[in-house]
Short mmCIF file of C-alpha atoms in Angstrom, two decimals:
data_model
loop_
_atom_site.label_atom_id
_atom_site.label_comp_id
_atom_site.label_asym_id
_atom_site.label_seq_id
_atom_site.Cartn_x
_atom_site.Cartn_y
_atom_site.Cartn_z
CA UNK C 1 134.85 -33.16 -16.14
CA UNK C 2 133.41 -32.82 -12.70
CA UNK C 3 133.98 -29.05 -12.70
CA UNK C 4 132.42 -28.66 -16.15
CA UNK C 5 129.45 -30.80 -15.09
CA UNK C 6 128.92 -28.74 -11.97
CA UNK C 7 129.11 -25.49 -13.97
CA UNK C 8 126.56 -26.88 -16.42
CA UNK C 9 124.20 -27.87 -13.60
CA UNK C 10 124.52 -24.44 -11.96
CA UNK C 11 123.84 -22.71 -15.26
CA UNK C 12 120.70 -24.78 -15.82
CA UNK C 13 119.49 -24.01 -12.28
CA UNK C 14 120.03 -20.29 -12.82
CA UNK C 15 118.08 -20.45 -16.08
CA UNK C 16 115.24 -22.31 -14.36
CA UNK C 17 115.15 -19.78 -11.51
CA UNK C 18 115.09 -16.93 -14.00
CA UNK C 19 112.17 -18.50 -15.87
CA UNK C 20 110.27 -19.00 -12.62
CA UNK C 21 110.79 -15.34 -11.69
CA UNK C 22 109.58 -14.23 -15.12
CA UNK C 23 106.52 -16.46 -14.87
CA UNK C 24 105.70 -15.14 -11.39
CA UNK C 25 106.05 -11.55 -12.58
CA UNK C 26 103.77 -12.25 -15.53
CA UNK C 27 101.17 -13.94 -13.29
CA UNK C 28 101.27 -11.00 -10.89
CA UNK C 29 100.77 -8.52 -13.68
CA UNK C 30 97.88 -10.59 -15.05
CA UNK C 31 96.25 -10.71 -11.61
CA UNK C 32 96.64 -6.94 -11.28
CA UNK C 33 95.05 -6.42 -14.68
CA UNK C 34 92.18 -8.71 -13.74
CA UNK C 35 91.68 -6.86 -10.48
CA UNK C 36 91.64 -3.58 -12.30
CA UNK C 37 88.88 -4.66 -14.66
CA UNK C 38 85.38 -3.54 -13.62
CA UNK C 39 83.31 -6.19 -15.30
CA UNK C 40 79.55 -6.49 -15.09
CA UNK C 41 79.60 -9.17 -12.40
CA UNK C 42 81.86 -7.11 -10.13
CA UNK C 43 79.67 -4.03 -10.41
CA UNK C 44 76.49 -5.98 -9.66
CA UNK C 45 78.15 -7.63 -6.66
CA UNK C 46 79.23 -4.26 -5.25
CA UNK C 47 75.75 -2.79 -5.74
CA UNK C 48 74.10 -5.72 -3.97
CA UNK C 49 76.60 -5.45 -1.12
CA UNK C 50 75.93 -1.72 -0.73
CA UNK C 51 72.14 -2.08 -0.48
CA UNK C 52 72.08 -3.12 3.21
CA UNK C 53 74.80 -0.56 4.02
CA UNK C 54 72.77 2.24 2.44
CA UNK C 55 69.65 1.02 4.24
CA UNK C 56 71.51 1.06 7.55
CA UNK C 57 72.81 4.59 6.99
CA UNK C 58 69.36 5.92 6.05
CA UNK C 59 67.22 4.17 8.64
CA UNK C 60 69.75 3.83 11.48
CA UNK C 61 72.72 6.11 11.00
CA UNK C 62 70.79 9.25 10.03
CA UNK C 63 68.25 9.01 12.91
CA UNK C 64 71.16 8.38 15.28
CA UNK C 65 72.81 11.64 14.23
CA UNK C 66 69.51 13.52 14.52
CA UNK C 67 68.94 12.05 17.99
CA UNK C 68 72.39 13.12 19.14
CA UNK C 69 71.92 16.67 17.85
CA UNK C 70 68.50 16.82 19.50
CA UNK C 71 70.17 16.31 22.87
CA UNK C 72 71.26 19.93 22.76
CA UNK C 73 68.78 21.49 20.33
CA UNK C 74 65.05 22.04 19.90
CA UNK C 75 63.76 20.73 16.58
CA UNK C 76 60.50 20.21 14.76
CA UNK C 77 60.40 16.57 13.66
CA UNK C 78 58.73 17.60 10.41
CA UNK C 79 61.26 20.34 9.65
CA UNK C 80 64.83 19.24 10.22
CA UNK C 81 66.15 22.70 9.37
CA UNK C 82 64.65 24.07 12.60
CA UNK C 83 67.50 23.08 14.94
CA UNK C 84 68.12 25.72 17.60
CA UNK C 85 70.33 25.59 20.69
CA UNK C 86 68.23 25.03 23.84
CA UNK C 87 70.84 25.52 26.57
CA UNK C 88 70.50 21.89 27.80
CA UNK C 89 66.77 22.29 28.38
CA UNK C 90 66.15 18.63 27.44
CA UNK C 91 68.41 17.50 30.30
CA UNK C 92 66.64 19.88 32.70
CA UNK C 93 63.26 18.48 31.68
CA UNK C 94 64.35 14.91 32.37
CA UNK C 95 66.52 15.22 35.47
CA UNK C 96 65.20 18.27 37.35
CA UNK C 97 62.17 17.75 39.60
CA UNK C 98 61.73 21.53 39.81
CA UNK C 99 61.24 21.90 36.09
CA UNK C 100 57.70 21.73 34.64
CA UNK C 101 56.96 21.43 30.95
CA UNK C 102 54.32 23.38 29.07
CA UNK C 103 50.90 24.57 30.18
CA UNK C 104 50.21 21.14 31.63
CA UNK C 105 52.70 21.80 34.39
CA UNK C 106 53.94 18.32 33.57
CA UNK C 107 56.79 17.25 35.82
CA UNK C 108 58.56 14.91 33.39
CA UNK C 109 61.35 14.12 35.84
CA UNK C 110 58.84 12.54 38.23
CA UNK C 111 57.58 10.24 35.47
CA UNK C 112 61.12 9.57 34.26
CA UNK C 113 62.34 8.25 37.61
CA UNK C 114 59.14 6.23 38.02
CA UNK C 115 59.59 4.77 34.52
CA UNK C 116 63.23 3.90 35.30
CA UNK C 117 62.19 1.75 38.24
CA UNK C 118 59.40 -0.01 36.36
CA UNK C 119 61.58 -0.59 33.28
CA UNK C 120 64.34 -2.07 35.43
CA UNK C 121 61.76 -4.26 37.17
CA UNK C 122 60.42 -5.54 33.86
CA UNK C 123 63.92 -6.08 32.45
CA UNK C 124 64.90 -8.16 35.51
CA UNK C 125 62.13 -10.65 34.67
CA UNK C 126 64.39 -11.91 31.87
CA UNK C 127 66.25 -13.90 34.54
CA UNK C 128 62.97 -15.65 35.35
CA UNK C 129 62.27 -16.40 31.68
CA UNK C 130 65.77 -17.85 31.31
CA UNK C 131 65.27 -20.16 34.28
CA UNK C 132 61.92 -21.30 32.90
CA UNK C 133 63.39 -21.84 29.44
CA UNK C 134 66.32 -23.82 30.85
CA UNK C 135 64.12 -26.00 33.04
CA UNK C 136 61.73 -26.86 30.21
CA UNK C 137 64.62 -27.45 27.78
CA UNK C 138 66.28 -29.88 30.21
CA UNK C 139 63.01 -31.78 30.57
CA UNK C 140 62.53 -31.92 26.79
CA UNK C 141 66.13 -33.10 26.36
CA UNK C 142 65.26 -36.23 28.34
CA UNK C 143 63.19 -37.30 25.32
CA UNK C 144 59.91 -37.53 27.17
CA UNK C 145 57.00 -38.88 25.18
CA UNK C 146 55.71 -36.24 22.77
CA UNK C 147 58.65 -33.88 23.41
CA UNK C 148 58.54 -32.54 19.83
CA UNK C 149 54.88 -31.60 20.22
CA UNK C 150 55.59 -29.89 23.55
CA UNK C 151 58.47 -27.96 21.98
CA UNK C 152 56.16 -26.61 19.28
CA UNK C 153 53.52 -25.68 21.85
CA UNK C 154 56.06 -23.84 24.00
CA UNK C 155 57.40 -21.96 20.95
CA UNK C 156 53.97 -20.80 19.69
CA UNK C 157 53.65 -17.86 22.15
CA UNK C 158 56.99 -16.46 20.95
CA UNK C 159 55.95 -16.32 17.29
CA UNK C 160 52.50 -14.92 18.09
CA UNK C 161 51.94 -11.24 17.42
CA UNK C 162 52.63 -9.09 20.46
CA UNK C 163 49.37 -7.26 19.76
CA UNK C 164 47.44 -10.54 19.90
CA UNK C 165 49.24 -11.59 23.09
CA UNK C 166 48.52 -8.22 24.72
CA UNK C 167 44.84 -8.31 23.81
CA UNK C 168 44.54 -11.88 25.05
CA UNK C 169 46.03 -11.03 28.43
CA UNK C 170 43.98 -7.85 28.61
CA UNK C 171 40.92 -10.03 28.23
CA UNK C 172 42.27 -12.45 30.85
CA UNK C 173 42.82 -9.62 33.35
CA UNK C 174 39.68 -7.67 32.50
CA UNK C 175 37.92 -6.34 35.57
CA UNK C 176 34.53 -6.74 33.96
CA UNK C 177 32.28 -9.79 34.17
CA UNK C 178 33.87 -11.13 30.97
CA UNK C 179 37.31 -11.21 32.56
CA UNK C 180 38.62 -14.78 32.54
CA UNK C 181 40.44 -14.69 35.87
CA UNK C 182 37.60 -12.95 37.68
CA UNK C 183 35.17 -15.48 36.21
CA UNK C 184 37.32 -18.44 37.33
CA UNK C 185 37.96 -17.17 40.86
CA UNK C 186 34.61 -15.42 41.31
CA UNK C 187 36.29 -12.08 42.07
CA UNK C 188 35.90 -8.54 40.76
CA UNK C 189 39.50 -7.32 40.87
CA UNK C 190 40.39 -4.50 38.47
CA UNK C 191 43.75 -6.00 37.57
CA UNK C 192 44.59 -3.41 34.89
CA UNK C 193 43.61 -0.38 36.97
CA UNK C 194 44.83 -1.35 40.42
CA UNK C 195 48.38 0.06 40.98
CA UNK C 196 49.30 -3.00 43.07
CA UNK C 197 48.64 -5.42 40.17
CA UNK C 198 49.21 -3.40 36.98
CA UNK C 199 52.93 -4.00 36.64
CA UNK C 200 52.50 -7.66 37.53
CA UNK C 201 50.06 -8.15 34.65
CA UNK C 202 52.71 -6.88 32.21
CA UNK C 203 55.36 -9.13 33.75
CA UNK C 204 53.11 -12.20 33.60
CA UNK C 205 52.36 -11.56 29.90
CA UNK C 206 56.09 -11.24 29.13
CA UNK C 207 56.98 -14.38 31.11
CA UNK C 208 54.29 -16.30 29.22
CA UNK C 209 55.58 -15.21 25.80
CA UNK C 210 59.35 -14.91 26.17
CA UNK C 211 60.64 -18.41 27.14
CA UNK C 212 59.74 -20.06 23.81
CA UNK C 213 62.84 -18.79 22.01
CA UNK C 214 65.10 -19.68 24.91
CA UNK C 215 63.69 -23.22 25.04
CA UNK C 216 64.64 -23.84 21.40
CA UNK C 217 68.11 -22.31 21.86
CA UNK C 218 68.80 -24.25 25.04
CA UNK C 219 67.58 -27.50 23.53
CA UNK C 220 70.04 -27.10 20.65
CA UNK C 221 72.85 -26.23 23.07
CA UNK C 222 72.13 -29.27 25.22
CA UNK C 223 72.21 -31.52 22.16
CA UNK C 224 75.73 -30.28 21.33
CA UNK C 225 77.23 -31.29 24.69
CA UNK C 226 79.46 -34.35 24.36
CA UNK C 227 77.67 -37.34 25.90
CA UNK C 228 81.02 -38.91 26.84
CA UNK C 229 81.46 -36.21 29.49
CA UNK C 230 78.34 -37.38 31.29
CA UNK C 231 79.50 -41.00 31.01
CA UNK C 232 82.90 -40.17 32.45
CA UNK C 233 81.33 -38.19 35.30
CA UNK C 234 78.97 -41.06 36.05
CA UNK C 235 81.91 -43.45 36.27
CA UNK C 236 83.53 -41.07 38.75
CA UNK C 237 80.41 -41.24 40.91
CA UNK C 238 78.88 -37.84 40.10
CA UNK C 239 75.18 -37.48 40.76
CA UNK C 240 72.67 -35.69 38.51
CA UNK C 241 73.08 -32.32 40.23
CA UNK C 242 76.88 -32.44 40.02
CA UNK C 243 76.70 -33.30 36.31
CA UNK C 244 74.32 -30.42 35.74
CA UNK C 245 76.57 -27.93 37.57
CA UNK C 246 79.93 -29.03 36.17
CA UNK C 247 78.98 -30.19 32.66
CA UNK C 248 75.61 -28.84 31.56
CA UNK C 249 75.94 -25.25 32.74
CA UNK C 250 79.45 -24.72 31.28
CA UNK C 251 78.31 -26.38 28.06
CA UNK C 252 75.40 -23.99 27.56
CA UNK C 253 77.23 -20.91 28.87
CA UNK C 254 77.58 -19.23 25.41
CA UNK C 255 73.85 -19.66 24.78
CA UNK C 256 73.01 -18.31 28.24
CA UNK C 257 75.26 -15.31 27.62
CA UNK C 258 73.56 -14.51 24.32
CA UNK C 259 70.03 -14.96 25.69
CA UNK C 260 70.83 -12.81 28.71
CA UNK C 261 72.10 -9.89 26.63
CA UNK C 262 69.23 -10.12 24.15
CA UNK C 263 66.65 -10.47 26.93
CA UNK C 264 67.90 -7.51 28.95
CA UNK C 265 67.95 -5.35 25.84
CA UNK C 266 64.38 -6.35 24.98
CA UNK C 267 63.30 -5.71 28.58
CA UNK C 268 64.64 -2.15 28.57
CA UNK C 269 62.80 -1.48 25.28
CA UNK C 270 59.42 -2.78 26.47
CA UNK C 271 56.62 -0.73 24.99
CA UNK C 272 53.93 -2.60 23.08
CA UNK C 273 52.68 -4.96 25.79
CA UNK C 274 52.59 -2.17 28.39
CA UNK C 275 50.85 0.29 26.06
CA UNK C 276 48.25 -2.20 24.83
CA UNK C 277 47.41 -3.70 28.22
CA UNK C 278 47.36 -0.58 30.39
CA UNK C 279 45.11 2.19 29.00
CA UNK C 280 45.83 5.82 29.83
CA UNK C 281 46.38 9.26 28.36
CA UNK C 282 47.61 12.72 29.22
CA UNK C 283 44.18 13.57 30.60
CA UNK C 284 44.84 11.15 33.44
CA UNK C 285 47.97 9.68 34.93
CA UNK C 286 50.59 8.71 32.36
CA UNK C 287 51.06 4.95 32.27
CA UNK C 288 47.88 4.10 34.15
CA UNK C 289 47.00 4.74 37.78
CA UNK C 290 50.05 5.98 39.68
CA UNK C 291 52.02 5.39 36.43
CA UNK C 292 52.59 1.74 37.31
CA UNK C 293 52.44 0.76 33.63
CA UNK C 294 54.91 3.38 32.45
CA UNK C 295 58.17 2.35 30.78
CA UNK C 296 60.93 4.58 29.44
CA UNK C 297 60.07 3.93 25.80
CA UNK C 298 56.41 4.61 26.55
CA UNK C 299 57.27 7.92 28.22
CA UNK C 300 59.39 8.86 25.22
CA UNK C 301 56.45 8.15 22.91
CA UNK C 302 54.09 10.27 25.00
CA UNK C 303 56.46 13.21 24.90
CA UNK C 304 56.88 13.13 21.13
CA UNK C 305 53.26 12.47 20.18
CA UNK C 306 51.76 15.43 22.09
CA UNK C 307 52.16 18.63 20.06
CA UNK C 308 50.76 20.83 22.87
CA UNK C 309 53.92 20.51 24.91
CA UNK C 310 56.93 22.77 24.59
CA UNK C 311 59.36 22.31 21.72
CA UNK C 312 61.96 20.74 24.03
CA UNK C 313 60.01 17.48 24.20
CA UNK C 314 62.05 16.12 21.29
CA UNK C 315 65.24 16.96 23.15
CA UNK C 316 63.88 15.33 26.30
CA UNK C 317 62.91 12.20 24.35
CA UNK C 318 66.43 12.07 22.89
CA UNK C 319 67.87 12.22 26.40
CA UNK C 320 65.76 9.18 27.35
CA UNK C 321 66.99 7.38 24.24
CA UNK C 322 70.63 7.95 25.10
CA UNK C 323 70.06 7.03 28.73
CA UNK C 324 68.74 3.67 27.52
CA UNK C 325 71.75 3.33 25.21
CA UNK C 326 74.26 4.07 27.98
CA UNK C 327 72.59 1.76 30.51
CA UNK C 328 72.17 -1.13 28.07
CA UNK C 329 75.71 -0.67 26.75
CA UNK C 330 77.18 -0.56 30.25
CA UNK C 331 75.38 -3.74 31.30
CA UNK C 332 76.46 -5.49 28.10
CA UNK C 333 80.08 -4.41 28.59
CA UNK C 334 80.01 -5.62 32.19
CA UNK C 335 78.66 -8.99 31.07
CA UNK C 336 81.39 -9.30 28.43
CA UNK C 337 84.09 -8.53 30.98
CA UNK C 338 82.61 -11.00 33.42
CA UNK C 339 82.56 -13.66 30.72
CA UNK C 340 86.19 -12.98 29.81
CA UNK C 341 87.26 -13.30 33.45
CA UNK C 342 85.44 -16.59 33.79
CA UNK C 343 87.06 -17.90 30.61
CA UNK C 344 90.51 -16.84 31.82
CA UNK C 345 89.90 -18.52 35.17
#
């Protein structure tokens, strides 16, 4: 009886296993059939998902390809079929001091190296804006009276139009009698035309506008730090500075990393504030007196906009674009590696 009972149990188990395998095969086939059906909802979902991809390819991918080809070719921006090999003339225009462009005798290399220094100078101010943003955020995190109102006031410059900010600071630094600073101090300094002050006016305008976003980001990061860490450190006898160094800074490190990368990228691409505050033109010195208001993006714009220059200006502008890409990418990669080493340590 025991043997027959065991055989019966085994037979029932085999039948059950077989049914389970059949059911799983049927469910798999049903899922495959469902996946193979292109219903209306699936098609609409795919179309909606492709819209941003198509937009990226048209407005980002296609210009990127054109810019790369223009490194080695002369091209008319209004006739893309006019590509012609230029024997690296764009690189010669940018990097060779002995190479002049067009009837102007314009030594682009001179302006390029000058613009590199000024752009790097402006981009380095992002460290100052980060320090200001962190300091104000720490003060607001202490819940001072009216801290929400102060946070809004500090954020207003960031959301203001860059054109409005530039015009406001141009009025502030005006060398005429209507200039605010000259009126306050009783001076007659031509802030926007004096080479010793021109770049500083751009930097001051950026420092005034930029910290607002960092203040909001830092305030959120500070709120996410576990309060128990401060309590434990206080019990161990840590003072305010030690808590800031060993708890606050590591806690906001991801936010600092993001703001640093975004700020440096924005600094290297500075154009609007410099162009709106410092007047100039090809008739005079590019970028104001002694080119002290000239950035790389501004130089690129001047090359492309002037149709009286040689055809290689587009190639030269593309070289500047890729120089900015390589520099920004290298700095970003270095920051990522530094972050990874710190995390491993």
